[in-house]
Amino acid sequence: MPTFPNAKYVMSRTDHDHWAALAKKPDTEVYQSTPTTIPYCPSSRPRRAEFVTGEHGMCGCLTLKPAPGHTPGQIRVDLDSRGKRAIFAGDALHNPVQVPLWKWNSRFCEDLDLARRSRHTLLADCVEQGRRC
Amino acid sequence: MPAHFAPPHAAYVKDKADRFELDWDFDNKRGR
């Protein structure tokens, strides 16, 4: 049973394909295959899933933007509403300490250099665009 | 950042040389 049975799940095509392919390999660790087997997995509810790549606007105030590195298809969500701006960083930014020390990655970042670049871009966008995170 | 690590209050970000710094704006002087 999905966590939210009536919700539409908008998610990264890149990430879905990456984890789905990994789950088929015999030597894949359990934690690596979990994203494709958990109840809200789009594979189990294809009519409720929408896969996106690149920038994707939705609801008139949200923009999904690629922030790869932690995972190949990691995305951040930029909010623009009534003159207020914010970024939901997701796994591109795990801990407040990664703001001053933006080169620090989590143990589970898949591509270390790409994760750093995405984090720097996200934080620079916060500065330049006056966004909260 | 993920909710289980995130502080309860979003922050602005300031440039600080080659680093960044959080600007918490706890009093919401810059507005919510």
PDB file of C-alpha atoms in Angstrom:
ATOM      1  CA  MET A   1       0.000   0.000   0.000  1.00  0.00           C
ATOM      2  CA  PRO A   2       1.510   3.349  -0.979  1.00  0.00           C
ATOM      3  CA  THR A   3       2.091   5.863   1.785  1.00  0.00           C
ATOM      4  CA  PHE A   4      -0.217   8.345   0.072  1.00  0.00           C
ATOM      5  CA  PRO A   5      -2.537   6.329  -2.214  1.00  0.00           C
ATOM      6  CA  ASN A   6      -3.988   9.335  -4.042  1.00  0.00           C
ATOM      7  CA  ALA A   7      -0.742  11.221  -4.523  1.00  0.00           C
ATOM      8  CA  LYS A   8       1.087  11.603  -7.792  1.00  0.00           C
ATOM      9  CA  TYR A   9       4.772  10.817  -7.332  1.00  0.00           C
ATOM     10  CA  VAL A  10       6.993  13.108  -9.370  1.00  0.00           C
ATOM     11  CA  MET A  11      10.522  11.797  -9.391  1.00  0.00           C
ATOM     12  CA  SER A  12      13.787  11.663 -11.200  1.00  0.00           C
ATOM     13  CA  ARG A  13      13.904   9.424 -14.232  1.00  0.00           C
ATOM     14  CA  THR A  14      17.670   9.155 -13.882  1.00  0.00           C
ATOM     15  CA  ASP A  15      17.471   7.978 -10.283  1.00  0.00           C
ATOM     16  CA  HIS A  16      14.694   5.502 -10.953  1.00  0.00           C
ATOM     17  CA  ASP A  17      16.545   3.922 -13.841  1.00  0.00           C
ATOM     18  CA  HIS A  18      19.795   3.827 -11.871  1.00  0.00           C
ATOM     19  CA  TRP A  19      18.298   2.096  -8.822  1.00  0.00           C
ATOM     20  CA  ALA A  20      16.140  -0.223 -10.865  1.00  0.00           C
ATOM     21  CA  ALA A  21      19.168  -1.440 -12.826  1.00  0.00           C
ATOM     22  CA  LEU A  22      21.190  -1.830  -9.639  1.00  0.00           C
ATOM     23  CA  ALA A  23      18.451  -3.860  -7.966  1.00  0.00           C
ATOM     24  CA  LYS A  24      18.709  -6.471 -10.727  1.00  0.00           C
ATOM     25  CA  LYS A  25      22.365  -7.184 -10.051  1.00  0.00           C
ATOM     26  CA  PRO A  26      23.034 -10.173  -7.791  1.00  0.00           C
ATOM     27  CA  ASP A  27      25.757  -8.481  -5.732  1.00  0.00           C
ATOM     28  CA  THR A  28      23.731  -5.387  -4.923  1.00  0.00           C
ATOM     29  CA  GLU A  29      23.534  -4.508  -1.245  1.00  0.00           C
ATOM     30  CA  VAL A  30      20.046  -4.425   0.263  1.00  0.00           C
ATOM     31  CA  TYR A  31      20.212  -0.714   1.013  1.00  0.00           C
ATOM     32  CA  GLN A  32      20.979  -0.044  -2.641  1.00  0.00           C
ATOM     33  CA  SER A  33      17.948  -1.880  -3.951  1.00  0.00           C
ATOM     34  CA  THR A  34      15.510  -0.574  -1.343  1.00  0.00           C
ATOM     35  CA  PRO A  35      14.460   2.541  -3.317  1.00  0.00           C
ATOM     36  CA  THR A  36      12.863   0.368  -5.978  1.00  0.00           C
ATOM     37  CA  THR A  37      11.055  -1.939  -3.596  1.00  0.00           C
ATOM     38  CA  ILE A  38       9.565   0.397  -1.021  1.00  0.00           C
ATOM     39  CA  PRO A  39       5.774   0.809  -1.116  1.00  0.00           C
ATOM     40  CA  TYR A  40       5.713   4.159  -2.844  1.00  0.00           C
ATOM     41  CA  CYS A  41       7.907   2.913  -5.640  1.00  0.00           C
ATOM     42  CA  PRO A  42       6.513   4.136  -8.966  1.00  0.00           C
ATOM     43  CA  SER A  43       7.073   0.729 -10.494  1.00  0.00           C
ATOM     44  CA  SER A  44       4.248  -0.619  -8.386  1.00  0.00           C
ATOM     45  CA  ARG A  45       1.888   2.244  -9.230  1.00  0.00           C
ATOM     46  CA  PRO A  46       2.766   3.341 -12.750  1.00  0.00           C
ATOM     47  CA  ARG A  47      -0.330   5.463 -13.204  1.00  0.00           C
ATOM     48  CA  ARG A  48       0.609   7.492 -10.145  1.00  0.00           C
ATOM     49  CA  ALA A  49       4.195   8.120 -11.174  1.00  0.00           C
ATOM     50  CA  GLU A  50       5.626  10.884 -13.298  1.00  0.00           C
ATOM     51  CA  PHE A  51       9.282  10.697 -14.208  1.00  0.00           C
ATOM     52  CA  VAL A  52      11.115  13.880 -15.046  1.00  0.00           C
ATOM     53  CA  THR A  53      14.534  14.856 -16.332  1.00  0.00           C
ATOM     54  CA  GLY A  54      16.181  18.250 -16.337  1.00  0.00           C
ATOM     55  CA  GLU A  55      14.289  21.218 -14.980  1.00  0.00           C
ATOM     56  CA  HIS A  56      10.607  20.644 -14.387  1.00  0.00           C
ATOM     57  CA  GLY A  57       8.058  23.194 -13.244  1.00  0.00           C
ATOM     58  CA  MET A  58       4.964  22.241 -11.312  1.00  0.00           C
ATOM     59  CA  CYS A  59       2.125  23.828  -9.382  1.00  0.00           C
ATOM     60  CA  GLY A  60       3.120  27.288 -10.610  1.00  0.00           C
ATOM     61  CA  CYS A  61       5.608  27.797  -7.800  1.00  0.00           C
ATOM     62  CA  LEU A  62       7.925  24.791  -7.704  1.00  0.00           C
ATOM     63  CA  THR A  63      10.803  23.964  -9.992  1.00  0.00           C
ATOM     64  CA  LEU A  64      12.626  20.663  -9.821  1.00  0.00           C
ATOM     65  CA  LYS A  65      16.270  21.087 -10.747  1.00  0.00           C
ATOM     66  CA  PRO A  66      19.029  18.521 -11.133  1.00  0.00           C
ATOM     67  CA  ALA A  67      21.524  18.404  -8.250  1.00  0.00           C
ATOM     68  CA  PRO A  68      23.390  15.191  -9.050  1.00  0.00           C
ATOM     69  CA  GLY A  69      26.167  13.632  -7.046  1.00  0.00           C
ATOM     70  CA  HIS A  70      24.650  12.095  -3.957  1.00  0.00           C
ATOM     71  CA  THR A  71      22.719  10.027  -6.454  1.00  0.00           C
ATOM     72  CA  PRO A  72      22.913  10.311 -10.247  1.00  0.00           C
ATOM     73  CA  GLY A  73      19.441  11.834 -10.484  1.00  0.00           C
ATOM     74  CA  GLN A  74      19.324  13.793  -7.248  1.00  0.00           C
ATOM     75  CA  ILE A  75      17.022  16.799  -7.512  1.00  0.00           C
ATOM     76  CA  ARG A  76      16.434  19.928  -5.500  1.00  0.00           C
ATOM     77  CA  VAL A  77      13.175  21.846  -5.425  1.00  0.00           C
ATOM     78  CA  ASP A  78      13.137  25.619  -5.817  1.00  0.00           C
ATOM     79  CA  LEU A  79      10.138  27.455  -4.402  1.00  0.00           C
ATOM     80  CA  ASP A  80       8.976  30.845  -5.658  1.00  0.00           C
ATOM     81  CA  SER A  81       5.823  32.057  -3.971  1.00  0.00           C
ATOM     82  CA  ARG A  82       4.514  35.557  -3.314  1.00  0.00           C
ATOM     83  CA  GLY A  83       7.961  37.068  -3.581  1.00  0.00           C
ATOM     84  CA  LYS A  84       9.492  34.535  -1.209  1.00  0.00           C
ATOM     85  CA  ARG A  85      12.111  32.100  -2.352  1.00  0.00           C
ATOM     86  CA  ALA A  86      13.548  28.919  -0.931  1.00  0.00           C
ATOM     87  CA  ILE A  87      15.342  25.770  -1.962  1.00  0.00           C
ATOM     88  CA  PHE A  88      14.504  22.337  -0.634  1.00  0.00           C
ATOM     89  CA  ALA A  89      17.928  20.817  -0.926  1.00  0.00           C
ATOM     90  CA  GLY A  90      17.085  17.161  -0.359  1.00  0.00           C
ATOM     91  CA  ASP A  91      20.171  14.995  -0.193  1.00  0.00           C
ATOM     92  CA  ALA A  92      22.348  17.569  -1.922  1.00  0.00           C
ATOM     93  CA  LEU A  93      22.816  19.053   1.559  1.00  0.00           C
ATOM     94  CA  HIS A  94      22.643  16.738   4.539  1.00  0.00           C
ATOM     95  CA  ASN A  95      23.762  18.824   7.446  1.00  0.00           C
ATOM     96  CA  PRO A  96      24.183  22.553   8.266  1.00  0.00           C
ATOM     97  CA  VAL A  97      27.909  21.974   8.632  1.00  0.00           C
ATOM     98  CA  GLN A  98      28.024  21.429   4.872  1.00  0.00           C
ATOM     99  CA  VAL A  99      27.223  25.088   4.318  1.00  0.00           C
ATOM    100  CA  PRO A 100      30.598  26.481   5.400  1.00  0.00           C
ATOM    101  CA  LEU A 101      32.280  23.178   4.591  1.00  0.00           C
ATOM    102  CA  TRP A 102      30.511  22.630   1.300  1.00  0.00           C
ATOM    103  CA  LYS A 103      33.202  20.243   0.062  1.00  0.00           C
ATOM    104  CA  TRP A 104      32.277  17.727   2.740  1.00  0.00           C
ATOM    105  CA  ASN A 105      30.211  14.853   1.416  1.00  0.00           C
ATOM    106  CA  SER A 106      28.104  12.297   3.187  1.00  0.00           C
ATOM    107  CA  ARG A 107      29.448   8.781   3.279  1.00  0.00           C
ATOM    108  CA  PHE A 108      26.863   7.716   0.743  1.00  0.00           C
ATOM    109  CA  CYS A 109      27.450  10.220  -2.043  1.00  0.00           C
ATOM    110  CA  GLU A 110      27.835   8.267  -5.269  1.00  0.00           C
ATOM    111  CA  ASP A 111      29.939  10.804  -7.190  1.00  0.00           C
ATOM    112  CA  LEU A 112      32.009  12.868  -4.781  1.00  0.00           C
ATOM    113  CA  ASP A 113      33.130  15.663  -7.112  1.00  0.00           C
ATOM    114  CA  LEU A 114      29.714  16.048  -8.692  1.00  0.00           C
ATOM    115  CA  ALA A 115      28.068  16.191  -5.255  1.00  0.00           C
ATOM    116  CA  ARG A 116      30.422  19.026  -4.271  1.00  0.00           C
ATOM    117  CA  ARG A 117      29.699  20.955  -7.450  1.00  0.00           C
ATOM    118  CA  SER A 118      25.943  20.585  -7.048  1.00  0.00           C
ATOM    119  CA  ARG A 119      26.143  21.692  -3.406  1.00  0.00           C
ATOM    120  CA  HIS A 120      28.204  24.745  -4.337  1.00  0.00           C
ATOM    121  CA  THR A 121      25.769  25.667  -7.102  1.00  0.00           C
ATOM    122  CA  LEU A 122      22.838  25.304  -4.724  1.00  0.00           C
ATOM    123  CA  LEU A 123      24.437  27.505  -2.060  1.00  0.00           C
ATOM    124  CA  ALA A 124      25.575  30.080  -4.619  1.00  0.00           C
ATOM    125  CA  ASP A 125      22.013  30.234  -5.941  1.00  0.00           C
ATOM    126  CA  CYS A 126      20.785  30.827  -2.382  1.00  0.00           C
ATOM    127  CA  VAL A 127      23.163  33.787  -2.086  1.00  0.00           C
ATOM    128  CA  GLU A 128      22.505  35.269  -5.521  1.00  0.00           C
ATOM    129  CA  GLN A 129      18.746  34.771  -5.529  1.00  0.00           C
ATOM    130  CA  GLY A 130      18.045  35.457  -1.843  1.00  0.00           C
ATOM    131  CA  ARG A 131      16.690  32.000  -1.208  1.00  0.00           C
ATOM    132  CA  ARG A 132      16.396  30.250   2.112  1.00  0.00           C
ATOM    133  CA  CYS A 133      17.415  26.660   2.433  1.00  0.00           C
TER     134      CYS A 133
ATOM    135  CA  MET B   1      18.287  18.960   3.565  1.00  0.00           C
ATOM    136  CA  PRO B   2      16.520  15.860   4.859  1.00  0.00           C
ATOM    137  CA  ALA B   3      14.069  16.516   7.662  1.00  0.00           C
ATOM    138  CA  HIS B   4      15.858  14.257  10.115  1.00  0.00           C
ATOM    139  CA  PHE B   5      18.967  16.463   9.927  1.00  0.00           C
ATOM    140  CA  ALA B   6      17.408  19.818   9.227  1.00  0.00           C
ATOM    141  CA  PRO B   7      17.137  22.527  11.849  1.00  0.00           C
ATOM    142  CA  PRO B   8      13.591  23.706  12.579  1.00  0.00           C
ATOM    143  CA  HIS B   9      14.159  27.042  10.888  1.00  0.00           C
ATOM    144  CA  ALA B  10      15.236  27.710   7.328  1.00  0.00           C
ATOM    145  CA  ALA B  11      18.133  30.065   6.838  1.00  0.00           C
ATOM    146  CA  TYR B  12      19.444  32.471   4.270  1.00  0.00           C
ATOM    147  CA  VAL B  13      22.947  31.912   2.979  1.00  0.00           C
ATOM    148  CA  LYS B  14      25.736  34.475   2.911  1.00  0.00           C
ATOM    149  CA  ASP B  15      28.880  34.376   0.851  1.00  0.00           C
ATOM    150  CA  LYS B  16      32.041  34.250   2.925  1.00  0.00           C
ATOM    151  CA  ALA B  17      35.179  34.102   0.806  1.00  0.00           C
ATOM    152  CA  ASP B  18      35.388  30.563  -0.518  1.00  0.00           C
ATOM    153  CA  ARG B  19      32.853  29.369   2.031  1.00  0.00           C
ATOM    154  CA  PHE B  20      29.244  30.039   2.826  1.00  0.00           C
ATOM    155  CA  GLU B  21      27.612  31.035   6.061  1.00  0.00           C
ATOM    156  CA  LEU B  22      24.084  30.526   7.362  1.00  0.00           C
ATOM    157  CA  ASP B  23      22.059  33.625   8.188  1.00  0.00           C
ATOM    158  CA  TRP B  24      19.353  32.286  10.467  1.00  0.00           C
ATOM    159  CA  ASP B  25      17.226  35.429  10.664  1.00  0.00           C
ATOM    160  CA  PHE B  26      15.573  34.078  13.807  1.00  0.00           C
ATOM    161  CA  ASP B  27      13.522  37.281  14.217  1.00  0.00           C
ATOM    162  CA  ASN B  28      12.258  37.058  10.652  1.00  0.00           C
ATOM    163  CA  LYS B  29      13.439  40.577   9.906  1.00  0.00           C
ATOM    164  CA  ARG B  30      13.644  39.600   6.258  1.00  0.00           C
ATOM    165  CA  GLY B  31      10.167  38.114   6.338  1.00  0.00           C
ATOM    166  CA  ARG B  32       8.898  34.618   6.291  1.00  0.00           C
TER     167      ARG B  32
END
